[in-house]
Amino acid sequence: MENYFSIGEAAKAVHTTTETLRHYDRIGLVKPSKKDERTKYRYYTEQDIVRLNTVRLLQLMNLPLREVKKVLAYDDLEKIVEFLSQAEKKADEKIAALQYSKAKIQLAREDYERKLRARKNRSGTFIKDIPERVILLSDTLEVPRLDNLWNYLSHFYEQVTPALKEQFAFEDLAGIYTEHDMTKLFAVCSRYTKTDGLKVLPKGNYLCANCTEENRAQILNEVVHIARTQYDVEPMFTLQFIVVSGILTWNYEVQVYIGR
């Protein structure tokens, strides 16, 4: 004796709603094997549920219902098998792409978690091992303000001559470079060619500290003093990277090179 399932049981079995199954019935996609003429109740067999599951899975492949209906209407079993094999292949490709994306997301999350832990654990100075960087100094900007930070990198693209503009690209970073009595805003280059204003920052260890606009000068002096007294280094330059901390507000990370 064949088992029958109510529309509610069938909907639960294929993880959808009873209204969806009624819609499938109305458009002739999957009709219940039995319908009570008096109560209009729909009843589904196990074979119906297999068909419903097939429809739901094909929909997950972004296949329109009209296309699903056409496939399920095939009389040629070989054509159905071939179609489902192709759908399975596409599903595998989609799974692989999602797994790749998930792996990238996990790496990004882990990186941000490390940064968060480091931020929470930081007190006073800390050391960073930083690779070589190339920066372009601004020819006019000396201090960060709301107006020049709003569209920061456009200033540096405009500073480069039109003939060289395509050869430059900048990271989404802003900072202050100080050397002797000169202070300039800078952008970090990810692609560049020779031009005025370029500086190469050596790779190696940098003594760092976080600070605000209010205590920036004090913290910078303290970091320079520690570099001199504890690391026996006379800093040739200092860096103050701008760290956006909220809408219309920012803090800084001071960096002083102390060698390799």
PDB file of C-alpha atoms in Angstrom, residues 26-254:
ATOM      1  CA  ARG A  26      -1.322  25.324 -10.455  1.00  0.00           C
ATOM      2  CA  ILE A  27       1.362  25.640 -13.154  1.00  0.00           C
ATOM      3  CA  GLY A  28       1.496  21.883 -13.729  1.00  0.00           C
ATOM      4  CA  LEU A  29       5.085  21.518 -12.526  1.00  0.00           C
ATOM      5  CA  VAL A  30       4.515  18.948  -9.774  1.00  0.00           C
ATOM      6  CA  LYS A  31       0.982  17.781  -9.209  1.00  0.00           C
ATOM      7  CA  PRO A  32       0.070  15.686  -6.168  1.00  0.00           C
ATOM      8  CA  SER A  33      -0.696  12.060  -6.939  1.00  0.00           C
ATOM      9  CA  LYS A  34      -3.969  12.290  -5.049  1.00  0.00           C
ATOM     10  CA  LYS A  35      -6.426  15.123  -4.419  1.00  0.00           C
ATOM     11  CA  ASP A  36      -9.597  14.785  -2.359  1.00  0.00           C
ATOM     12  CA  GLU A  37     -12.434  16.100  -4.548  1.00  0.00           C
ATOM     13  CA  ARG A  38     -14.542  17.036  -1.544  1.00  0.00           C
ATOM     14  CA  THR A  39     -11.940  18.705   0.701  1.00  0.00           C
ATOM     15  CA  LYS A  40      -9.480  19.627  -2.072  1.00  0.00           C
ATOM     16  CA  TYR A  41      -6.688  18.326   0.162  1.00  0.00           C
ATOM     17  CA  ARG A  42      -3.512  17.373  -1.726  1.00  0.00           C
ATOM     18  CA  TYR A  43      -1.587  14.176  -0.999  1.00  0.00           C
ATOM     19  CA  TYR A  44       1.920  13.375  -2.217  1.00  0.00           C
ATOM     20  CA  THR A  45       3.757  10.075  -2.704  1.00  0.00           C
ATOM     21  CA  GLU A  46       7.448   9.401  -2.107  1.00  0.00           C
ATOM     22  CA  GLN A  47       7.968   9.689  -5.868  1.00  0.00           C
ATOM     23  CA  ASP A  48       6.307  13.125  -5.794  1.00  0.00           C
ATOM     24  CA  ILE A  49       8.712  14.211  -3.066  1.00  0.00           C
ATOM     25  CA  VAL A  50      11.688  13.042  -5.150  1.00  0.00           C
ATOM     26  CA  ARG A  51      10.340  15.198  -7.994  1.00  0.00           C
ATOM     27  CA  LEU A  52       9.807  18.147  -5.632  1.00  0.00           C
ATOM     28  CA  ASN A  53      13.356  17.826  -4.329  1.00  0.00           C
ATOM     29  CA  THR A  54      14.649  17.787  -7.901  1.00  0.00           C
ATOM     30  CA  VAL A  55      12.736  20.981  -8.657  1.00  0.00           C
ATOM     31  CA  ARG A  56      14.043  22.724  -5.549  1.00  0.00           C
ATOM     32  CA  LEU A  57      17.651  21.738  -6.286  1.00  0.00           C
ATOM     33  CA  LEU A  58      17.409  22.875  -9.897  1.00  0.00           C
ATOM     34  CA  GLN A  59      16.022  26.199  -8.687  1.00  0.00           C
ATOM     35  CA  LEU A  60      19.118  26.591  -6.533  1.00  0.00           C
ATOM     36  CA  MET A  61      21.064  26.433  -9.807  1.00  0.00           C
ATOM     37  CA  ASN A  62      19.142  29.575 -10.865  1.00  0.00           C
ATOM     38  CA  LEU A  63      17.160  27.612 -13.443  1.00  0.00           C
ATOM     39  CA  PRO A  64      13.766  29.248 -14.231  1.00  0.00           C
ATOM     40  CA  LEU A  65      10.676  27.194 -13.393  1.00  0.00           C
ATOM     41  CA  ARG A  66       9.632  27.066 -17.036  1.00  0.00           C
ATOM     42  CA  GLU A  67      12.990  25.443 -17.869  1.00  0.00           C
ATOM     43  CA  VAL A  68      12.644  23.002 -14.962  1.00  0.00           C
ATOM     44  CA  LYS A  69       9.180  22.078 -16.191  1.00  0.00           C
ATOM     45  CA  LYS A  70      10.506  21.422 -19.691  1.00  0.00           C
ATOM     46  CA  VAL A  71      13.283  19.179 -18.360  1.00  0.00           C
ATOM     47  CA  LEU A  72      10.928  17.159 -16.185  1.00  0.00           C
ATOM     48  CA  ALA A  73       8.623  16.673 -19.182  1.00  0.00           C
ATOM     49  CA  TYR A  74      11.315  14.872 -21.185  1.00  0.00           C
ATOM     50  CA  ASP A  75      10.283  11.395 -22.302  1.00  0.00           C
ATOM     51  CA  ASP A  76      13.864  10.458 -23.103  1.00  0.00           C
ATOM     52  CA  LEU A  77      15.462   9.199 -19.893  1.00  0.00           C
ATOM     53  CA  GLU A  78      18.945   9.605 -21.370  1.00  0.00           C
ATOM     54  CA  LYS A  79      18.303  13.304 -21.911  1.00  0.00           C
ATOM     55  CA  ILE A  80      17.164  13.678 -18.305  1.00  0.00           C
ATOM     56  CA  VAL A  81      20.265  11.875 -17.022  1.00  0.00           C
ATOM     57  CA  GLU A  82      22.504  14.022 -19.227  1.00  0.00           C
ATOM     58  CA  PHE A  83      20.836  17.226 -18.050  1.00  0.00           C
ATOM     59  CA  LEU A  84      21.098  16.265 -14.395  1.00  0.00           C
ATOM     60  CA  SER A  85      24.754  15.311 -14.879  1.00  0.00           C
ATOM     61  CA  GLN A  86      25.437  18.782 -16.257  1.00  0.00           C
ATOM     62  CA  ALA A  87      23.512  20.325 -13.365  1.00  0.00           C
ATOM     63  CA  GLU A  88      25.609  18.267 -10.941  1.00  0.00           C
ATOM     64  CA  LYS A  89      28.793  19.508 -12.625  1.00  0.00           C
ATOM     65  CA  LYS A  90      27.630  23.118 -12.290  1.00  0.00           C
ATOM     66  CA  ALA A  91      26.775  22.486  -8.646  1.00  0.00           C
ATOM     67  CA  ASP A  92      30.313  21.171  -8.046  1.00  0.00           C
ATOM     68  CA  GLU A  93      31.755  24.288  -9.683  1.00  0.00           C
ATOM     69  CA  LYS A  94      29.531  26.497  -7.543  1.00  0.00           C
ATOM     70  CA  ILE A  95      30.554  24.625  -4.378  1.00  0.00           C
ATOM     71  CA  ALA A  96      34.244  24.968  -5.307  1.00  0.00           C
ATOM     72  CA  ALA A  97      33.811  28.713  -5.890  1.00  0.00           C
ATOM     73  CA  LEU A  98      32.003  29.111  -2.568  1.00  0.00           C
ATOM     74  CA  GLN A  99      34.680  27.110  -0.754  1.00  0.00           C
ATOM     75  CA  TYR A 100      37.367  29.299  -2.304  1.00  0.00           C
ATOM     76  CA  SER A 101      35.457  32.429  -1.256  1.00  0.00           C
ATOM     77  CA  LYS A 102      34.958  31.004   2.228  1.00  0.00           C
ATOM     78  CA  ALA A 103      38.691  30.322   2.546  1.00  0.00           C
ATOM     79  CA  LYS A 104      39.473  33.922   1.550  1.00  0.00           C
ATOM     80  CA  ILE A 105      36.885  35.244   4.009  1.00  0.00           C
ATOM     81  CA  GLN A 106      38.352  33.081   6.782  1.00  0.00           C
ATOM     82  CA  LEU A 107      41.852  34.423   6.077  1.00  0.00           C
ATOM     83  CA  ALA A 108      40.551  37.997   6.135  1.00  0.00           C
ATOM     84  CA  ARG A 109      38.632  37.374   9.368  1.00  0.00           C
ATOM     85  CA  GLU A 110      41.694  35.814  11.016  1.00  0.00           C
ATOM     86  CA  ASP A 111      43.818  38.771   9.931  1.00  0.00           C
ATOM     87  CA  TYR A 112      41.340  41.251  11.393  1.00  0.00           C
ATOM     88  CA  GLU A 113      41.080  39.174  14.583  1.00  0.00           C
ATOM     89  CA  ARG A 114      44.873  39.328  14.948  1.00  0.00           C
ATOM     90  CA  LYS A 115      44.777  43.093  14.431  1.00  0.00           C
ATOM     91  CA  LEU A 116      41.978  43.406  16.968  1.00  0.00           C
ATOM     92  CA  ARG A 117      43.873  41.340  19.552  1.00  0.00           C
ATOM     93  CA  ALA A 118      47.010  43.354  18.892  1.00  0.00           C
ATOM     94  CA  ARG A 119      45.112  46.624  19.289  1.00  0.00           C
ATOM     95  CA  LYS A 120      43.602  45.469  22.587  1.00  0.00           C
ATOM     96  CA  ASN A 121      46.975  44.291  23.871  1.00  0.00           C
ATOM     97  CA  ARG A 122      48.946  47.356  22.875  1.00  0.00           C
ATOM     98  CA  SER A 123      50.102  49.644  25.632  1.00  0.00           C
ATOM     99  CA  GLY A 124      52.898  52.098  24.992  1.00  0.00           C
ATOM    100  CA  THR A 125      55.301  51.234  22.177  1.00  0.00           C
ATOM    101  CA  PHE A 126      55.535  48.102  20.050  1.00  0.00           C
ATOM    102  CA  ILE A 127      57.752  46.932  17.191  1.00  0.00           C
ATOM    103  CA  LYS A 128      56.642  46.109  13.658  1.00  0.00           C
ATOM    104  CA  ASP A 129      58.729  44.392  10.992  1.00  0.00           C
ATOM    105  CA  ILE A 130      57.699  46.265   7.827  1.00  0.00           C
ATOM    106  CA  PRO A 131      58.805  45.655   4.210  1.00  0.00           C
ATOM    107  CA  GLU A 132      60.255  48.393   2.028  1.00  0.00           C
ATOM    108  CA  ARG A 133      57.727  51.062   1.051  1.00  0.00           C
ATOM    109  CA  VAL A 134      57.804  53.835  -1.513  1.00  0.00           C
ATOM    110  CA  ILE A 135      55.912  57.019  -0.727  1.00  0.00           C
ATOM    111  CA  LEU A 136      55.147  60.165  -2.696  1.00  0.00           C
ATOM    112  CA  LEU A 137      55.362  63.377  -0.708  1.00  0.00           C
ATOM    113  CA  SER A 138      52.761  66.057  -1.280  1.00  0.00           C
ATOM    114  CA  ASP A 139      54.050  69.246  -2.853  1.00  0.00           C
ATOM    115  CA  THR A 140      51.534  71.412  -0.943  1.00  0.00           C
ATOM    116  CA  LEU A 141      49.802  69.501   1.908  1.00  0.00           C
ATOM    117  CA  GLU A 142      51.465  69.487   5.310  1.00  0.00           C
ATOM    118  CA  VAL A 143      48.767  68.547   7.836  1.00  0.00           C
ATOM    119  CA  PRO A 144      45.601  66.423   7.559  1.00  0.00           C
ATOM    120  CA  ARG A 145      42.267  68.230   7.528  1.00  0.00           C
ATOM    121  CA  LEU A 146      38.736  67.175   6.735  1.00  0.00           C
ATOM    122  CA  ASP A 147      38.843  68.796   3.322  1.00  0.00           C
ATOM    123  CA  ASN A 148      42.050  67.109   2.166  1.00  0.00           C
ATOM    124  CA  LEU A 149      41.264  63.703   3.702  1.00  0.00           C
ATOM    125  CA  TRP A 150      37.830  63.543   2.082  1.00  0.00           C
ATOM    126  CA  ASN A 151      39.313  62.769  -1.338  1.00  0.00           C
ATOM    127  CA  TYR A 152      42.908  62.202  -0.302  1.00  0.00           C
ATOM    128  CA  LEU A 153      44.416  60.203  -3.151  1.00  0.00           C
ATOM    129  CA  SER A 154      43.019  62.458  -5.886  1.00  0.00           C
ATOM    130  CA  HIS A 155      45.521  65.101  -4.727  1.00  0.00           C
ATOM    131  CA  PHE A 156      48.445  62.778  -5.490  1.00  0.00           C
ATOM    132  CA  TYR A 157      47.073  61.701  -8.875  1.00  0.00           C
ATOM    133  CA  GLU A 158      46.702  65.379  -9.771  1.00  0.00           C
ATOM    134  CA  GLN A 159      50.242  66.071  -8.561  1.00  0.00           C
ATOM    135  CA  VAL A 160      51.749  63.546 -10.991  1.00  0.00           C
ATOM    136  CA  THR A 161      52.233  64.874 -14.517  1.00  0.00           C
ATOM    137  CA  PRO A 162      49.622  63.634 -17.034  1.00  0.00           C
ATOM    138  CA  ALA A 163      52.265  61.638 -18.920  1.00  0.00           C
ATOM    139  CA  LEU A 164      53.085  59.639 -15.786  1.00  0.00           C
ATOM    140  CA  LYS A 165      49.607  59.323 -14.253  1.00  0.00           C
ATOM    141  CA  GLU A 166      48.925  55.835 -15.672  1.00  0.00           C
ATOM    142  CA  GLN A 167      52.161  54.577 -14.115  1.00  0.00           C
ATOM    143  CA  PHE A 168      51.051  55.433 -10.582  1.00  0.00           C
ATOM    144  CA  ALA A 169      48.702  53.723  -8.137  1.00  0.00           C
ATOM    145  CA  PHE A 170      48.342  54.356  -4.402  1.00  0.00           C
ATOM    146  CA  GLU A 171      47.266  52.321  -1.404  1.00  0.00           C
ATOM    147  CA  ASP A 172      44.330  53.600   0.623  1.00  0.00           C
ATOM    148  CA  LEU A 173      46.608  55.085   3.291  1.00  0.00           C
ATOM    149  CA  ALA A 174      47.433  58.593   4.438  1.00  0.00           C
ATOM    150  CA  GLY A 175      50.227  59.857   6.624  1.00  0.00           C
ATOM    151  CA  ILE A 176      52.658  62.576   7.683  1.00  0.00           C
ATOM    152  CA  TYR A 177      56.363  62.367   6.842  1.00  0.00           C
ATOM    153  CA  THR A 178      58.823  64.460   8.843  1.00  0.00           C
ATOM    154  CA  GLU A 179      62.532  64.844   8.083  1.00  0.00           C
ATOM    155  CA  HIS A 180      64.543  67.524   9.873  1.00  0.00           C
ATOM    156  CA  ASP A 181      62.392  70.675   9.532  1.00  0.00           C
ATOM    157  CA  MET A 182      60.267  69.395   6.629  1.00  0.00           C
ATOM    158  CA  THR A 183      56.769  67.975   7.196  1.00  0.00           C
ATOM    159  CA  LYS A 184      54.633  66.719   4.313  1.00  0.00           C
ATOM    160  CA  LEU A 185      51.593  64.523   3.837  1.00  0.00           C
ATOM    161  CA  PHE A 186      52.300  61.396   1.790  1.00  0.00           C
ATOM    162  CA  ALA A 187      50.650  58.534  -0.078  1.00  0.00           C
ATOM    163  CA  VAL A 188      52.016  54.976  -0.242  1.00  0.00           C
ATOM    164  CA  CYS A 189      52.706  53.854  -3.820  1.00  0.00           C
ATOM    165  CA  SER A 190      51.666  50.416  -5.050  1.00  0.00           C
ATOM    166  CA  ARG A 191      52.831  51.319  -8.574  1.00  0.00           C
ATOM    167  CA  TYR A 192      55.185  54.159  -9.459  1.00  0.00           C
ATOM    168  CA  THR A 193      57.906  55.510 -11.703  1.00  0.00           C
ATOM    169  CA  LYS A 194      60.664  58.031 -11.097  1.00  0.00           C
ATOM    170  CA  THR A 195      59.395  61.518 -10.302  1.00  0.00           C
ATOM    171  CA  ASP A 196      59.988  64.341  -7.849  1.00  0.00           C
ATOM    172  CA  GLY A 197      58.837  63.709  -4.299  1.00  0.00           C
ATOM    173  CA  LEU A 198      59.437  59.955  -4.108  1.00  0.00           C
ATOM    174  CA  LYS A 199      60.960  58.539  -0.936  1.00  0.00           C
ATOM    175  CA  VAL A 200      62.011  54.945  -0.264  1.00  0.00           C
ATOM    176  CA  LEU A 201      61.329  53.815   3.302  1.00  0.00           C
ATOM    177  CA  PRO A 202      63.724  51.009   4.296  1.00  0.00           C
ATOM    178  CA  LYS A 203      62.454  47.613   5.359  1.00  0.00           C
ATOM    179  CA  GLY A 204      63.092  46.500   8.903  1.00  0.00           C
ATOM    180  CA  ASN A 205      61.927  47.177  12.429  1.00  0.00           C
ATOM    181  CA  TYR A 206      59.874  50.236  13.266  1.00  0.00           C
ATOM    182  CA  LEU A 207      59.165  51.393  16.803  1.00  0.00           C
ATOM    183  CA  CYS A 208      55.471  52.290  16.891  1.00  0.00           C
ATOM    184  CA  ALA A 209      52.872  53.805  19.170  1.00  0.00           C
ATOM    185  CA  ASN A 210      49.226  54.824  18.879  1.00  0.00           C
ATOM    186  CA  CYS A 211      48.143  58.361  19.626  1.00  0.00           C
ATOM    187  CA  THR A 212      45.428  60.941  19.125  1.00  0.00           C
ATOM    188  CA  GLU A 213      45.528  64.427  17.661  1.00  0.00           C
ATOM    189  CA  GLU A 214      45.716  65.821  21.195  1.00  0.00           C
ATOM    190  CA  ASN A 215      48.769  63.818  22.354  1.00  0.00           C
ATOM    191  CA  ARG A 216      50.435  63.289  18.953  1.00  0.00           C
ATOM    192  CA  ALA A 217      53.402  65.599  19.546  1.00  0.00           C
ATOM    193  CA  GLN A 218      54.012  64.162  23.014  1.00  0.00           C
ATOM    194  CA  ILE A 219      53.873  60.527  21.860  1.00  0.00           C
ATOM    195  CA  LEU A 220      56.097  61.246  18.859  1.00  0.00           C
ATOM    196  CA  ASN A 221      58.732  62.816  21.124  1.00  0.00           C
ATOM    197  CA  GLU A 222      58.537  59.835  23.492  1.00  0.00           C
ATOM    198  CA  VAL A 223      59.006  57.322  20.666  1.00  0.00           C
ATOM    199  CA  VAL A 224      61.999  59.258  19.302  1.00  0.00           C
ATOM    200  CA  HIS A 225      63.465  59.412  22.822  1.00  0.00           C
ATOM    201  CA  ILE A 226      63.053  55.624  23.277  1.00  0.00           C
ATOM    202  CA  ALA A 227      64.695  55.011  19.875  1.00  0.00           C
ATOM    203  CA  ARG A 228      67.677  57.108  20.987  1.00  0.00           C
ATOM    204  CA  THR A 229      68.078  55.817  24.541  1.00  0.00           C
ATOM    205  CA  GLN A 230      67.035  52.159  24.252  1.00  0.00           C
ATOM    206  CA  TYR A 231      67.956  51.320  20.646  1.00  0.00           C
ATOM    207  CA  ASP A 232      70.856  53.768  20.142  1.00  0.00           C
ATOM    208  CA  VAL A 233      69.288  55.092  16.934  1.00  0.00           C
ATOM    209  CA  GLU A 234      69.127  58.690  15.759  1.00  0.00           C
ATOM    210  CA  PRO A 235      65.944  58.732  13.617  1.00  0.00           C
ATOM    211  CA  MET A 236      66.444  60.300  10.187  1.00  0.00           C
ATOM    212  CA  PHE A 237      62.691  60.599   9.671  1.00  0.00           C
ATOM    213  CA  THR A 238      59.385  59.871  11.394  1.00  0.00           C
ATOM    214  CA  LEU A 239      56.046  58.648  10.083  1.00  0.00           C
ATOM    215  CA  GLN A 240      52.563  59.270  11.404  1.00  0.00           C
ATOM    216  CA  PHE A 241      49.999  57.057   9.706  1.00  0.00           C
ATOM    217  CA  ILE A 242      46.437  58.296   9.886  1.00  0.00           C
ATOM    218  CA  VAL A 243      44.025  55.728  11.314  1.00  0.00           C
ATOM    219  CA  VAL A 244      40.375  56.584  10.681  1.00  0.00           C
ATOM    220  CA  SER A 245      38.534  55.865  13.914  1.00  0.00           C
ATOM    221  CA  GLY A 246      35.054  57.157  13.119  1.00  0.00           C
ATOM    222  CA  ILE A 247      33.075  59.602  11.065  1.00  0.00           C
ATOM    223  CA  LEU A 248      35.054  62.841  10.793  1.00  0.00           C
ATOM    224  CA  THR A 249      37.621  61.631  13.349  1.00  0.00           C
ATOM    225  CA  TRP A 250      41.012  59.960  13.139  1.00  0.00           C
ATOM    226  CA  ASN A 251      43.944  58.847  15.264  1.00  0.00           C
ATOM    227  CA  TYR A 252      47.576  58.118  14.395  1.00  0.00           C
ATOM    228  CA  GLU A 253      50.167  55.369  14.488  1.00  0.00           C
ATOM    229  CA  VAL A 254      53.652  56.801  14.937  1.00  0.00           C
TER     230      VAL A 254
END
